[in-house]
Amino acid sequence: MKPKIWLSSPHMSGAEQTYIKEAFDTNWVAPLGPNVNGFEHDLQSYLNEDRYITALASGTSALHLSLILLGVTNGDEVICQSKTFSASANPIVYQGATPVFVDSEKDTWNMCPEQLEIAIKDRIDKGKTPKAIIPVHLYGMPYKVNEIHKIAEEYNIPVIEDSAESLGSHYNGKNCGTFGDLSILSFNGNKIITTSGGGALVTRTEAHKNKAVFLATQARDNAPHYQHSHIGYNYRMSNIVAGIGRGQMTILDSHIAKRRANHELYQKTFENNDKITFLSEPKDHFSNRWLSAILLDSKTTREGLRLALEKENIESRPLWKPMHQQPVFKDAPSYLNGVSDDLFDRGLCLPSGSNLTNDQLDRVISAINTYFAVC
């Protein structure tokens, strides 16, 4: 069996050990400490905007707290991009609210502004003005920020920017993770940088940050005993995990450069293969190319190529299955144009990690060429 080539595996810098050792040496192993504060500062400096960062246990917990901060509760509706991972939608249900799914557009594969406005108008006509909109920067490609936010402002609906896949991406020179009324980041094991698990909430006000920290640390009232006037959560990032994040921040830009180089190599290699197309960067969009994804022509089966790569011990993965196709959300309202269904049918993510070697990339390319030579 040939060595496994992973889709997107963790890539350590070596600096992580310094921060982790310091946490152990000083006995800061709780969900607070110098690394937590330092990681939040590092992120704030990187985003280069007047924002407040709260380091949390996951991107999902950041999304959940965002909904709470916006007052989303039982019986409300929240618009969510359909073409995404389920973690974008699940917290809506945690709050007893209903997700309303909106399809994608072809330029970025993200939330379609036209379908978004159709959905908002229809929900208002039905007596349910959405409490929030959750667009996603899919695979690191920024969504159509100007169009989406203009619509949100027109109907006075706050935006929770799901930037879980797009740290280091930017739109019109401005970093993803800074556009939303609230924004979320993820540092899961397969992300552009990782803390093994973890995420962050990006807020525009210190008051929102303070409320998020309060809720994320079990909502303890200011009393000498344990007293609680609100439901709280165990969502705060630990000082050890934050130490990994501090080490990862030192190589974030180099990780982005390598992933973009991977994408460029794939695109150049297969530019004359009329069965494969790539998502290009529209004007003013800069993608971290978290994952390199291809679309196959209608005569080539995505599953056939995936299985051929699997036979060579190479991991690949279909594009996210849209939320409106998921059994758990089968009864949710959806506003569709067919784009995300087509992307799911024809799309495949290729190995994209920043730690891929030239030999590994050659193996992937050779396996793809072999498949097309015989299929």
Short mmCIF file of C-alpha atoms in Angstrom, two decimals:
data_model
loop_
_atom_site.label_atom_id
_atom_site.label_comp_id
_atom_site.label_asym_id
_atom_site.label_seq_id
_atom_site.Cartn_x
_atom_site.Cartn_y
_atom_site.Cartn_z
CA MET A 1 0.00 0.00 0.00
CA LYS A 2 1.33 3.42 -0.96
CA PRO A 3 1.62 6.04 1.79
CA LYS A 4 -1.60 7.97 2.41
CA ILE A 5 -1.99 11.41 0.86
CA TRP A 6 -4.50 13.38 2.92
CA LEU A 7 -6.90 16.02 1.71
CA SER A 8 -5.77 18.67 4.21
CA SER A 9 -3.71 17.52 7.17
CA PRO A 10 -2.35 19.63 10.06
CA HIS A 11 0.96 21.37 9.38
CA MET A 12 2.95 22.43 12.42
CA SER A 13 5.58 25.18 12.45
CA GLY A 14 7.64 23.96 15.40
CA ALA A 15 7.02 27.19 17.31
CA GLU A 16 3.93 25.66 18.92
CA GLN A 17 6.07 23.69 21.37
CA THR A 18 7.50 26.86 22.88
CA TYR A 19 4.08 28.21 23.82
CA ILE A 20 2.81 24.81 25.01
CA LYS A 21 5.90 24.28 27.20
CA GLU A 22 5.44 27.73 28.69
CA ALA A 23 1.84 26.88 29.57
CA PHE A 24 2.94 23.69 31.34
CA ASP A 25 5.88 25.34 33.05
CA THR A 26 3.68 28.09 34.46
CA ASN A 27 0.71 25.77 35.15
CA TRP A 28 -1.60 27.78 32.87
CA VAL A 29 -3.66 24.82 31.64
CA ALA A 30 -7.10 26.35 32.24
CA PRO A 31 -9.39 28.08 29.71
CA LEU A 32 -7.66 31.38 30.40
CA GLY A 33 -4.08 32.56 30.48
CA PRO A 34 -1.36 34.38 28.54
CA ASN A 35 -1.67 32.23 25.40
CA VAL A 36 -5.42 32.87 25.13
CA ASN A 37 -4.87 36.61 25.42
CA GLY A 38 -1.88 36.44 23.09
CA PHE A 39 -3.70 34.39 20.44
CA GLU A 40 -6.62 36.82 20.47
CA HIS A 41 -4.18 39.71 20.05
CA ASP A 42 -2.37 37.92 17.21
CA LEU A 43 -5.66 37.39 15.37
CA GLN A 44 -6.78 40.97 15.94
CA SER A 45 -3.47 42.25 14.58
CA TYR A 46 -3.67 39.97 11.55
CA LEU A 47 -7.22 41.02 10.65
CA ASN A 48 -6.02 44.64 10.85
CA GLU A 49 -9.42 46.08 11.72
CA ASP A 50 -10.98 47.56 14.84
CA ARG A 51 -12.38 44.24 16.04
CA TYR A 52 -12.54 42.22 19.26
CA ILE A 53 -11.62 38.53 19.30
CA THR A 54 -12.90 35.80 21.62
CA ALA A 55 -11.03 32.49 21.39
CA LEU A 56 -13.44 29.57 21.72
CA ALA A 57 -13.61 25.78 21.59
CA SER A 58 -14.80 25.67 17.97
CA GLY A 59 -16.19 27.64 15.07
CA THR A 60 -19.54 26.02 15.84
CA SER A 61 -19.54 27.47 19.35
CA ALA A 62 -18.71 30.87 17.87
CA LEU A 63 -21.71 30.62 15.54
CA HIS A 64 -23.94 29.51 18.41
CA LEU A 65 -22.90 32.47 20.56
CA SER A 66 -23.41 34.80 17.59
CA LEU A 67 -27.03 33.74 17.33
CA ILE A 68 -27.51 34.22 21.07
CA LEU A 69 -25.96 37.69 20.94
CA LEU A 70 -28.39 38.63 18.16
CA GLY A 71 -31.34 37.41 20.20
CA VAL A 72 -32.26 34.49 17.95
CA THR A 73 -34.66 32.24 19.81
CA ASN A 74 -37.41 29.66 19.49
CA GLY A 75 -39.67 30.27 16.49
CA ASP A 76 -37.32 32.65 14.67
CA GLU A 77 -35.93 32.11 11.18
CA VAL A 78 -32.33 32.50 10.07
CA ILE A 79 -31.20 32.51 6.44
CA CYS A 80 -28.23 30.26 5.79
CA GLN A 81 -26.19 29.38 2.72
CA SER A 82 -27.21 25.92 1.56
CA LYS A 83 -23.85 25.02 0.04
CA THR A 84 -21.84 24.61 3.23
CA PHE A 85 -20.89 22.22 6.03
CA SER A 86 -23.67 21.41 8.49
CA ALA A 87 -21.93 23.35 11.28
CA SER A 88 -23.12 26.55 9.58
CA ALA A 89 -26.73 25.49 10.07
CA ASN A 90 -26.82 23.32 13.20
CA PRO A 91 -26.55 26.19 15.74
CA ILE A 92 -29.72 27.70 14.29
CA VAL A 93 -31.55 24.59 15.47
CA TYR A 94 -29.79 24.73 18.87
CA GLN A 95 -31.71 27.97 19.41
CA GLY A 96 -35.03 26.45 18.39
CA ALA A 97 -35.04 28.55 15.23
CA THR A 98 -35.66 27.43 11.64
CA PRO A 99 -32.95 27.56 8.97
CA VAL A 100 -33.99 29.00 5.63
CA PHE A 101 -31.60 27.84 2.93
CA VAL A 102 -30.47 29.96 -0.01
CA ASP A 103 -28.72 28.56 -3.07
CA SER A 104 -25.39 29.57 -4.63
CA GLU A 105 -24.26 31.60 -7.62
CA LYS A 106 -21.70 30.36 -10.16
CA ASP A 107 -19.03 33.06 -9.78
CA THR A 108 -17.93 32.17 -6.23
CA TRP A 109 -20.15 29.13 -5.38
CA ASN A 110 -21.46 31.14 -2.43
CA MET A 111 -24.82 32.61 -1.45
CA CYS A 112 -26.67 34.01 -4.45
CA PRO A 113 -27.73 37.64 -3.87
CA GLU A 114 -30.75 37.24 -6.16
CA GLN A 115 -32.03 34.19 -4.30
CA LEU A 116 -31.29 35.90 -0.98
CA GLU A 117 -33.56 38.83 -1.79
CA ILE A 118 -36.27 36.49 -3.08
CA ALA A 119 -36.07 34.55 0.19
CA ILE A 120 -36.21 37.67 2.38
CA LYS A 121 -39.22 39.10 0.56
CA ASP A 122 -41.06 35.78 0.71
CA ARG A 123 -40.36 35.25 4.42
CA ILE A 124 -41.55 38.80 5.16
CA ASP A 125 -44.72 38.17 3.13
CA LYS A 126 -45.26 35.08 5.28
CA GLY A 127 -44.89 37.16 8.45
CA LYS A 128 -41.38 35.96 9.35
CA THR A 129 -38.66 38.57 8.92
CA PRO A 130 -35.35 36.64 9.23
CA LYS A 131 -33.34 37.45 12.36
CA ALA A 132 -29.93 36.94 10.70
CA ILE A 133 -28.17 35.93 7.47
CA ILE A 134 -25.26 33.44 7.46
CA PRO A 135 -23.24 33.60 4.22
CA VAL A 136 -20.08 31.45 3.91
CA HIS A 137 -16.73 32.04 2.20
CA LEU A 138 -16.69 28.55 0.70
CA TYR A 139 -13.29 26.84 0.38
CA GLY A 140 -11.67 30.20 1.08
CA MET A 141 -13.35 32.08 -1.79
CA PRO A 142 -14.99 35.29 -0.52
CA TYR A 143 -18.70 35.59 -1.13
CA LYS A 144 -20.07 38.62 -2.99
CA VAL A 145 -19.66 40.89 0.00
CA ASN A 146 -20.99 44.14 -1.47
CA GLU A 147 -24.12 42.57 -2.90
CA ILE A 148 -24.96 40.43 0.14
CA HIS A 149 -24.40 43.20 2.67
CA LYS A 150 -26.29 45.79 0.63
CA ILE A 151 -29.35 43.55 0.71
CA ALA A 152 -28.89 42.86 4.43
CA GLU A 153 -28.71 46.60 5.16
CA GLU A 154 -31.76 47.33 3.02
CA TYR A 155 -33.87 44.93 5.10
CA ASN A 156 -32.05 45.70 8.37
CA ILE A 157 -30.97 42.09 8.94
CA PRO A 158 -27.62 41.44 10.68
CA VAL A 159 -25.00 39.27 8.99
CA ILE A 160 -23.08 36.49 10.72
CA GLU A 161 -20.07 36.02 8.47
CA ASP A 162 -18.97 32.37 8.38
CA SER A 163 -15.26 32.75 7.75
CA ALA A 164 -14.38 29.27 9.02
CA GLU A 165 -12.61 28.36 5.77
CA SER A 166 -11.23 31.74 4.79
CA LEU A 167 -8.70 33.11 7.26
CA GLY A 168 -6.22 34.98 5.08
CA SER A 169 -8.64 35.52 2.22
CA HIS A 170 -9.71 39.04 1.41
CA TYR A 171 -12.22 40.99 -0.62
CA ASN A 172 -11.32 44.37 -2.12
CA GLY A 173 -8.22 44.41 0.08
CA LYS A 174 -10.11 43.79 3.33
CA ASN A 175 -9.72 40.59 5.35
CA CYS A 176 -12.46 38.00 5.51
CA GLY A 177 -13.62 37.70 9.08
CA THR A 178 -14.20 41.46 9.37
CA PHE A 179 -17.30 42.00 7.22
CA GLY A 180 -20.08 40.67 9.42
CA ASP A 181 -21.91 42.28 12.29
CA LEU A 182 -20.45 39.17 13.90
CA SER A 183 -17.92 36.85 12.25
CA ILE A 184 -16.56 33.42 13.05
CA LEU A 185 -13.27 31.62 12.45
CA SER A 186 -12.36 27.94 12.74
CA PHE A 187 -9.08 26.23 13.65
CA ASN A 188 -10.23 22.65 13.18
CA GLY A 189 -7.59 20.07 12.27
CA ASN A 190 -8.01 20.48 8.50
CA LYS A 191 -8.12 24.29 8.35
CA ILE A 192 -5.50 26.70 6.98
CA ILE A 193 -4.06 26.84 10.51
CA THR A 194 -5.16 24.58 13.34
CA THR A 195 -5.26 24.42 17.11
CA SER A 196 -6.40 20.77 16.78
CA GLY A 197 -9.86 22.07 17.59
CA GLY A 198 -10.93 25.62 18.23
CA GLY A 199 -12.49 28.72 16.80
CA ALA A 200 -12.99 32.41 17.41
CA LEU A 201 -15.76 34.97 17.46
CA VAL A 202 -15.02 38.35 15.89
CA THR A 203 -17.15 41.22 17.18
CA ARG A 204 -17.39 44.92 16.40
CA THR A 205 -17.89 45.98 20.03
CA GLU A 206 -16.17 45.21 23.30
CA ALA A 207 -19.61 44.76 24.89
CA HIS A 208 -20.32 41.85 22.55
CA LYS A 209 -16.95 40.31 23.37
CA ASN A 210 -17.57 40.64 27.11
CA LYS A 211 -20.99 39.03 26.76
CA ALA A 212 -19.50 36.20 24.67
CA VAL A 213 -16.79 35.51 27.29
CA PHE A 214 -19.45 35.56 30.02
CA LEU A 215 -21.64 33.04 28.18
CA ALA A 216 -18.66 30.88 27.14
CA THR A 217 -17.52 30.47 30.77
CA GLN A 218 -20.82 29.09 32.13
CA ALA A 219 -22.42 32.52 32.63
CA ARG A 220 -21.20 32.94 36.19
CA ASP A 221 -22.61 36.01 37.92
CA ASN A 222 -20.30 38.36 39.82
CA ALA A 223 -20.60 36.68 43.21
CA PRO A 224 -18.24 34.87 45.62
CA HIS A 225 -20.31 31.71 45.17
CA TYR A 226 -21.49 30.03 41.97
CA GLN A 227 -24.58 31.94 40.92
CA HIS A 228 -26.18 31.89 37.49
CA SER A 229 -28.89 34.15 36.08
CA HIS A 230 -28.37 32.98 32.49
CA ILE A 231 -27.74 29.67 30.74
CA GLY A 232 -24.03 29.39 30.01
CA TYR A 233 -21.72 27.17 27.99
CA ASN A 234 -18.28 25.61 28.34
CA TYR A 235 -17.01 27.18 25.12
CA ARG A 236 -13.77 28.97 26.06
CA MET A 237 -10.47 27.94 24.44
CA SER A 238 -7.81 26.49 26.76
CA ASN A 239 -4.43 28.14 27.26
CA ILE A 240 -2.66 25.05 25.87
CA VAL A 241 -4.73 24.99 22.68
CA ALA A 242 -4.23 28.73 22.28
CA GLY A 243 -0.48 28.10 22.47
CA ILE A 244 -0.76 25.92 19.37
CA GLY A 245 -2.61 28.76 17.69
CA ARG A 246 0.14 31.25 18.55
CA GLY A 247 2.71 29.02 16.89
CA GLN A 248 0.48 28.54 13.87
CA MET A 249 0.04 32.28 13.37
CA THR A 250 3.75 32.56 12.64
CA ILE A 251 3.36 30.55 9.44
CA LEU A 252 -0.17 31.48 8.32
CA ASP A 253 0.97 33.50 5.32
CA SER A 254 3.37 30.79 4.15
CA HIS A 255 0.56 28.21 4.44
CA ILE A 256 -1.63 30.41 2.25
CA ALA A 257 1.14 30.81 -0.33
CA LYS A 258 1.68 27.04 -0.50
CA ARG A 259 -2.02 26.25 -0.89
CA ARG A 260 -2.34 28.84 -3.62
CA ALA A 261 0.71 27.31 -5.32
CA ASN A 262 -0.94 23.88 -5.14
CA HIS A 263 -4.04 25.28 -6.83
CA GLU A 264 -2.01 27.01 -9.53
CA LEU A 265 -0.12 23.79 -10.23
CA TYR A 266 -3.34 21.82 -10.64
CA GLN A 267 -4.86 24.52 -12.82
CA LYS A 268 -1.82 24.78 -15.08
CA THR A 269 -1.42 21.00 -15.32
CA PHE A 270 -5.00 20.40 -16.40
CA GLU A 271 -5.60 23.57 -18.41
CA ASN A 272 -5.88 21.54 -21.63
CA ASN A 273 -8.15 18.89 -20.12
CA ASP A 274 -11.60 19.91 -21.28
CA LYS A 275 -13.20 17.57 -18.73
CA ILE A 276 -11.91 19.64 -15.79
CA THR A 277 -12.69 23.24 -14.82
CA PHE A 278 -11.62 25.35 -11.84
CA LEU A 279 -13.19 28.20 -9.91
CA SER A 280 -11.45 31.42 -10.88
CA GLU A 281 -11.05 34.43 -8.59
CA PRO A 282 -13.50 37.17 -9.58
CA LYS A 283 -12.31 40.77 -9.51
CA ASP A 284 -11.53 42.02 -5.98
CA HIS A 285 -11.55 38.44 -4.60
CA PHE A 286 -8.45 36.81 -3.08
CA SER A 287 -8.85 33.22 -1.89
CA ASN A 288 -6.56 31.41 0.52
CA ARG A 289 -7.40 28.32 -1.62
CA TRP A 290 -8.01 26.32 1.54
CA LEU A 291 -9.12 23.47 -0.69
CA SER A 292 -8.49 23.12 -4.42
CA ALA A 293 -11.72 22.01 -6.06
CA ILE A 294 -12.50 20.92 -9.60
CA LEU A 295 -15.67 20.50 -11.59
CA LEU A 296 -15.95 17.60 -14.01
CA ASP A 297 -17.90 17.71 -17.24
CA SER A 298 -21.32 16.08 -17.32
CA LYS A 299 -19.96 12.92 -18.98
CA THR A 300 -17.36 12.24 -16.27
CA THR A 301 -18.51 10.88 -12.93
CA ARG A 302 -17.15 12.59 -9.87
CA GLU A 303 -17.42 9.34 -7.93
CA GLY A 304 -15.42 7.47 -10.54
CA LEU A 305 -12.46 9.81 -10.11
CA ARG A 306 -12.78 9.80 -6.33
CA LEU A 307 -12.65 6.00 -6.23
CA ALA A 308 -9.70 5.94 -8.61
CA LEU A 309 -7.80 8.25 -6.28
CA GLU A 310 -8.86 6.22 -3.26
CA LYS A 311 -7.43 3.12 -4.91
CA GLU A 312 -4.09 4.95 -4.98
CA ASN A 313 -4.52 5.81 -1.26
CA ILE A 314 -5.20 9.45 -2.11
CA GLU A 315 -7.94 11.21 -0.19
CA SER A 316 -10.34 13.43 -2.12
CA ARG A 317 -13.84 14.55 -1.23
CA PRO A 318 -17.04 15.65 -3.00
CA LEU A 319 -17.99 19.29 -2.58
CA TRP A 320 -20.27 19.89 0.39
CA LYS A 321 -23.65 18.26 -0.01
CA PRO A 322 -26.14 21.15 0.11
CA MET A 323 -28.08 21.54 3.33
CA HIS A 324 -31.40 21.42 1.48
CA GLN A 325 -30.48 17.85 0.42
CA GLN A 326 -29.68 16.73 3.97
CA PRO A 327 -32.27 14.43 5.58
CA VAL A 328 -32.16 16.36 8.85
CA PHE A 329 -33.22 19.57 7.04
CA LYS A 330 -35.67 18.08 4.56
CA ASP A 331 -38.57 20.20 5.86
CA ALA A 332 -36.68 23.51 5.99
CA PRO A 333 -37.68 26.30 3.56
CA SER A 334 -35.28 26.54 0.61
CA TYR A 335 -34.82 29.01 -2.23
CA LEU A 336 -33.05 27.21 -5.05
CA ASN A 337 -31.70 27.78 -8.54
CA GLY A 338 -29.96 24.42 -9.11
CA VAL A 339 -26.38 25.70 -8.78
CA SER A 340 -25.42 23.95 -5.55
CA ASP A 341 -26.99 20.68 -6.70
CA ASP A 342 -24.89 20.79 -9.86
CA LEU A 343 -21.75 21.63 -7.88
CA PHE A 344 -22.33 18.64 -5.63
CA ASP A 345 -22.91 16.31 -8.56
CA ARG A 346 -19.75 17.38 -10.44
CA GLY A 347 -17.35 18.77 -7.84
CA LEU A 348 -14.37 17.16 -6.15
CA CYS A 349 -11.82 18.56 -3.68
CA LEU A 350 -8.23 17.49 -4.32
CA PRO A 351 -5.38 17.17 -1.79
CA SER A 352 -4.54 20.75 -0.85
CA GLY A 353 -2.43 20.77 2.31
CA SER A 354 0.42 23.20 2.80
CA ASN A 355 2.64 20.24 3.74
CA LEU A 356 2.21 18.36 0.45
CA THR A 357 5.54 17.45 -1.13
CA ASN A 358 6.33 17.64 -4.82
CA ASP A 359 6.35 13.85 -4.97
CA GLN A 360 2.89 13.70 -3.43
CA LEU A 361 1.53 16.29 -5.85
CA ASP A 362 3.06 14.30 -8.71
CA ARG A 363 1.27 11.18 -7.44
CA VAL A 364 -2.07 13.00 -7.40
CA ILE A 365 -1.57 14.40 -10.88
CA SER A 366 -0.40 11.05 -12.25
CA ALA A 367 -3.44 9.28 -10.78
CA ILE A 368 -5.80 11.81 -12.34
CA ASN A 369 -4.09 11.56 -15.73
CA THR A 370 -4.24 7.78 -15.57
CA TYR A 371 -7.94 7.89 -14.80
CA PHE A 372 -8.70 10.10 -17.79
CA ALA A 373 -6.49 7.99 -20.05
CA VAL A 374 -8.58 4.88 -19.43
CA CYS A 375 -12.06 6.19 -18.62
#
